[in-house]
């Protein structure tokens, strides 16, 4: 029976009113923009698999800083593409490694920019796996040592926060302890806690040159079937000292963003990964969808699910959309 006193449409009658009653409020302050730094000079090249995103050599990072400032984005997460790789990924913790160079450069150009670093081995190992191999599998405990060294070298280079994405057991504790022993008690850890073995990372692996040369990442990244296990991973990271928990990918995993938000008190980040971005770009190019609309709507849904922080290749465009009031 229609109760004609209760009319939800009443609150949808004008744009002004709809903006007044939005349940989900978004700030550009919650956006983090992923950046790819490559070894070399004079490299400023659009990434084929991620249209609108670039490879920057350190001397070209001023272009990224300018673009970020233009859009009011002041948080980035860095990924590195080294010139040389080896079996154990030693480039990851080299004092003059590519991420370390990138951090110093950004801090020199824009000290106010908040620099997070991705801590992982896959861009630095010749085999493309996220750690030290033992036979054809990644040795968890040996990998902890190199991850810890890597995080420490990022902190020494001036990183503001480290974000381990390798999915080894115990890496948050290992990183926390090496940072603390070396006077970096105040460097937070954003843990890629519920990171799934996902086909949505395809364009990233092309961009970062980090596809595994054999096998896949299913012995360390999570099985997409498992939601309870994702909460267990979050719980473990909380006990190991993580400061921020992350769910990755985002759009197909919003149930877990929601659940993590309900269960834990820490800030929850979600990562709208390369495949999510590339799909929107490709569909828009094919004339199938409205890119701006889909970008806005997807982001709103991530926040509505419970994300406090959004890591996205659309950070600059979303910051503008939020300021215009199209979302947020
Ligand atoms: C490194 C890492 C990956 C991503 C973030 N950190 C790739 C992977 O795990 O294979 C994916 C990000 C994206 O797809 O945008 N391990």
Coordinates of N, CA and C in Angstrom, one line a residue, residues 171-252:
X171 N 55.1 -9.5 7.4 CA 56.0 -8.4 6.9 C 55.7 -7.1 7.7
X172 N 54.5 -6.9 8.1 CA 54.3 -5.6 8.8 C 55.1 -5.6 10.1
X173 N 55.1 -6.7 10.8 CA 55.9 -6.8 12.1 C 57.4 -6.6 11.8
X174 N 57.9 -7.2 10.7 CA 59.3 -7.1 10.4 C 59.7 -5.7 10.0
X175 N 58.8 -5.0 9.3 CA 59.1 -3.6 8.9 C 59.0 -2.7 10.1
X176 N 57.9 -2.9 10.9 CA 57.8 -2.1 12.1 C 59.0 -2.2 13.0
X177 N 59.6 -3.4 13.1 CA 60.7 -3.5 14.1 C 61.9 -2.9 13.5
X178 N 62.2 -3.0 12.2 CA 63.4 -2.4 11.7 C 63.3 -0.9 11.7
X179 N 62.1 -0.4 11.4 CA 62.0 1.1 11.4 C 62.2 1.6 12.8
X180 N 61.6 0.9 13.8 CA 61.7 1.4 15.2 C 63.2 1.4 15.6
X181 N 63.8 0.3 15.3 CA 65.2 0.1 15.7 C 66.1 1.3 15.2
X182 N 65.7 1.8 14.1 CA 66.5 2.9 13.4 C 65.9 4.3 13.6
X183 N 65.1 4.4 14.5 CA 64.6 5.8 14.9 C 63.4 6.3 14.0
X184 N 62.8 5.4 13.3 CA 61.7 5.8 12.4 C 60.3 5.3 13.1
X185 N 60.2 5.5 14.4 CA 59.0 5.1 15.1 C 57.7 5.8 14.5
X186 N 58.0 7.0 13.9 CA 56.8 7.8 13.5 C 56.5 7.6 12.0
X187 N 57.1 6.7 11.3 CA 56.8 6.4 9.9 C 55.7 5.4 9.9
X188 N 54.4 5.8 9.5 CA 53.3 4.8 9.5 C 53.5 3.7 8.4
X189 N 52.8 2.6 8.7 CA 52.7 1.5 7.7 C 51.3 1.4 7.2
X190 N 51.1 1.6 5.9 CA 49.8 1.3 5.3 C 50.0 -0.1 4.6
X191 N 49.3 -1.1 5.2 CA 49.5 -2.5 4.8 C 48.5 -2.8 3.7
X192 N 49.0 -3.4 2.6 CA 48.1 -3.9 1.6 C 47.6 -5.2 2.2
X193 N 46.6 -5.1 3.1 CA 46.3 -6.3 4.0 C 45.5 -7.3 3.2
X194 N 44.4 -6.9 2.5 CA 43.6 -7.9 1.8 C 43.9 -7.6 0.3
X195 N 45.0 -8.2 -0.2 CA 45.4 -8.0 -1.5 C 45.2 -9.3 -2.3
X196 N 44.4 -9.3 -3.3 CA 44.0 -10.5 -4.0 C 44.9 -10.7 -5.2
X197 N 45.0 -12.0 -5.6 CA 45.7 -12.4 -6.8 C 44.7 -12.1 -7.9
X198 N 44.9 -10.9 -8.6 CA 43.9 -10.4 -9.4 C 44.3 -10.1 -10.9
X199 N 43.4 -10.4 -11.8 CA 43.6 -10.1 -13.2 C 43.6 -8.6 -13.5
X200 N 43.0 -7.9 -12.5 CA 42.9 -6.4 -12.7 C 44.3 -5.7 -12.6
X201 N 45.4 -6.5 -12.2 CA 46.7 -5.8 -12.2 C 47.4 -5.8 -13.5
X202 N 46.8 -6.4 -14.5 CA 47.5 -6.5 -15.8 C 48.2 -5.3 -16.3
X203 N 47.5 -4.2 -16.5 CA 48.1 -3.0 -17.0 C 49.3 -2.4 -16.2
X204 N 49.2 -2.6 -14.9 CA 50.2 -2.2 -13.9 C 51.5 -3.0 -14.2
X205 N 51.3 -4.3 -14.4 CA 52.5 -5.1 -14.6 C 53.2 -4.8 -15.9
X206 N 52.5 -4.3 -16.9 CA 53.1 -3.8 -18.1 C 53.8 -2.5 -17.8
X207 N 53.1 -1.7 -17.1 CA 53.7 -0.3 -16.7 C 54.9 -0.4 -15.9
X208 N 54.9 -1.4 -15.0 CA 56.0 -1.5 -14.0 C 57.1 -2.6 -14.4
X209 N 56.8 -3.3 -15.5 CA 57.7 -4.4 -15.9 C 57.8 -5.4 -14.8
X210 N 56.7 -5.8 -14.2 CA 56.8 -6.7 -13.0 C 56.0 -8.0 -13.1
X211 N 55.7 -8.4 -14.4 CA 55.0 -9.6 -14.5 C 55.9 -10.8 -14.2
X212 N 55.4 -11.8 -13.4 CA 56.3 -12.9 -13.1 C 56.7 -13.7 -14.4
X213 N 58.0 -14.1 -14.4 CA 58.4 -14.8 -15.6 C 57.9 -16.2 -15.7
X214 N 57.5 -16.8 -14.6 CA 56.9 -18.1 -14.6 C 55.8 -18.1 -13.5
X215 N 54.8 -19.0 -13.7 CA 53.8 -19.1 -12.6 C 53.0 -17.9 -12.4
X216 N 52.4 -17.8 -11.2 CA 51.6 -16.6 -10.9 C 51.8 -16.3 -9.4
X217 N 51.0 -15.4 -8.9 CA 51.2 -15.0 -7.5 C 50.2 -15.6 -6.5
X218 N 49.6 -16.7 -6.9 CA 48.6 -17.3 -6.1 C 49.1 -17.9 -4.8
X219 N 50.4 -18.2 -4.7 CA 50.9 -18.8 -3.4 C 51.1 -17.7 -2.4
X220 N 51.0 -16.4 -2.8 CA 51.1 -15.4 -1.7 C 50.0 -14.4 -1.7
X221 N 49.5 -14.0 -2.9 CA 48.3 -13.1 -2.9 C 47.0 -13.9 -2.7
X222 N 45.9 -13.2 -2.2 CA 44.8 -14.0 -1.8 C 43.9 -14.5 -2.9
X223 N 43.1 -15.5 -2.6 CA 42.2 -16.1 -3.5 C 40.9 -15.3 -3.5
X224 N 40.4 -14.8 -4.6 CA 39.2 -13.9 -4.7 C 38.0 -14.6 -4.1
X225 N 38.0 -15.9 -3.8 CA 36.8 -16.5 -3.2 C 36.7 -16.2 -1.7
X226 N 37.8 -15.7 -1.1 CA 37.8 -15.7 0.3 C 37.7 -14.3 1.0
X227 N 36.5 -14.1 1.6 CA 36.3 -12.9 2.3 C 36.6 -13.0 3.8
X228 N 36.3 -14.1 4.4 CA 36.7 -14.3 5.8 C 38.2 -14.2 6.0
X229 N 38.9 -14.8 5.1 CA 40.3 -14.8 5.2 C 40.9 -13.4 5.0
X230 N 40.2 -12.6 4.3 CA 40.6 -11.2 4.1 C 40.5 -10.5 5.4
X231 N 39.5 -10.8 6.2 CA 39.4 -10.1 7.5 C 40.5 -10.6 8.5
X232 N 40.8 -11.9 8.3 CA 41.9 -12.5 9.1 C 43.3 -11.8 8.8
X233 N 43.5 -11.5 7.5 CA 44.7 -10.8 7.1 C 44.7 -9.4 7.7
X234 N 43.6 -8.7 7.7 CA 43.5 -7.4 8.3 C 43.8 -7.5 9.8
X235 N 43.2 -8.4 10.4 CA 43.4 -8.6 11.9 C 44.8 -8.8 12.2
X236 N 45.5 -9.7 11.4 CA 46.9 -9.9 11.6 C 47.7 -8.7 11.5
X237 N 47.4 -7.9 10.4 CA 48.1 -6.6 10.2 C 47.9 -5.6 11.4
X238 N 46.7 -5.6 11.9 CA 46.4 -4.8 13.1 C 47.4 -5.2 14.2
X239 N 47.4 -6.5 14.5 CA 48.2 -7.0 15.6 C 49.7 -6.8 15.4
X240 N 50.1 -6.8 14.1 CA 51.5 -6.5 13.8 C 51.9 -5.1 13.8
X241 N 50.9 -4.2 13.9 CA 51.3 -2.8 14.0 C 51.0 -1.9 12.8
X242 N 50.1 -2.4 11.9 CA 49.8 -1.6 10.8 C 49.0 -0.4 11.2
X243 N 49.2 0.7 10.5 CA 48.4 2.0 10.9 C 47.2 2.2 10.0
X244 N 47.3 1.7 8.8 CA 46.2 1.8 7.8 C 46.1 0.4 7.1
X245 N 44.8 0.0 6.9 CA 44.6 -1.3 6.2 C 44.1 -1.0 4.8
X246 N 44.5 -1.9 3.9 CA 44.0 -1.6 2.5 C 43.4 -2.9 1.9
X247 N 42.3 -2.6 1.1 CA 41.7 -3.7 0.3 C 42.0 -3.3 -1.1
X248 N 42.4 -4.4 -1.9 CA 42.8 -4.2 -3.2 C 42.6 -5.4 -4.1
X249 N 42.0 -5.3 -5.3 CA 41.4 -4.2 -5.9 C 40.2 -3.6 -5.2
X250 N 39.6 -2.6 -5.8 CA 38.5 -1.8 -5.1 C 37.1 -2.3 -5.5
X251 N 36.8 -1.9 -6.8 CA 35.4 -2.0 -7.2 C 34.8 -3.4 -7.0
X252 N 35.5 -4.4 -7.4 CA 34.9 -5.8 -7.3 C 35.0 -6.3 -5.9

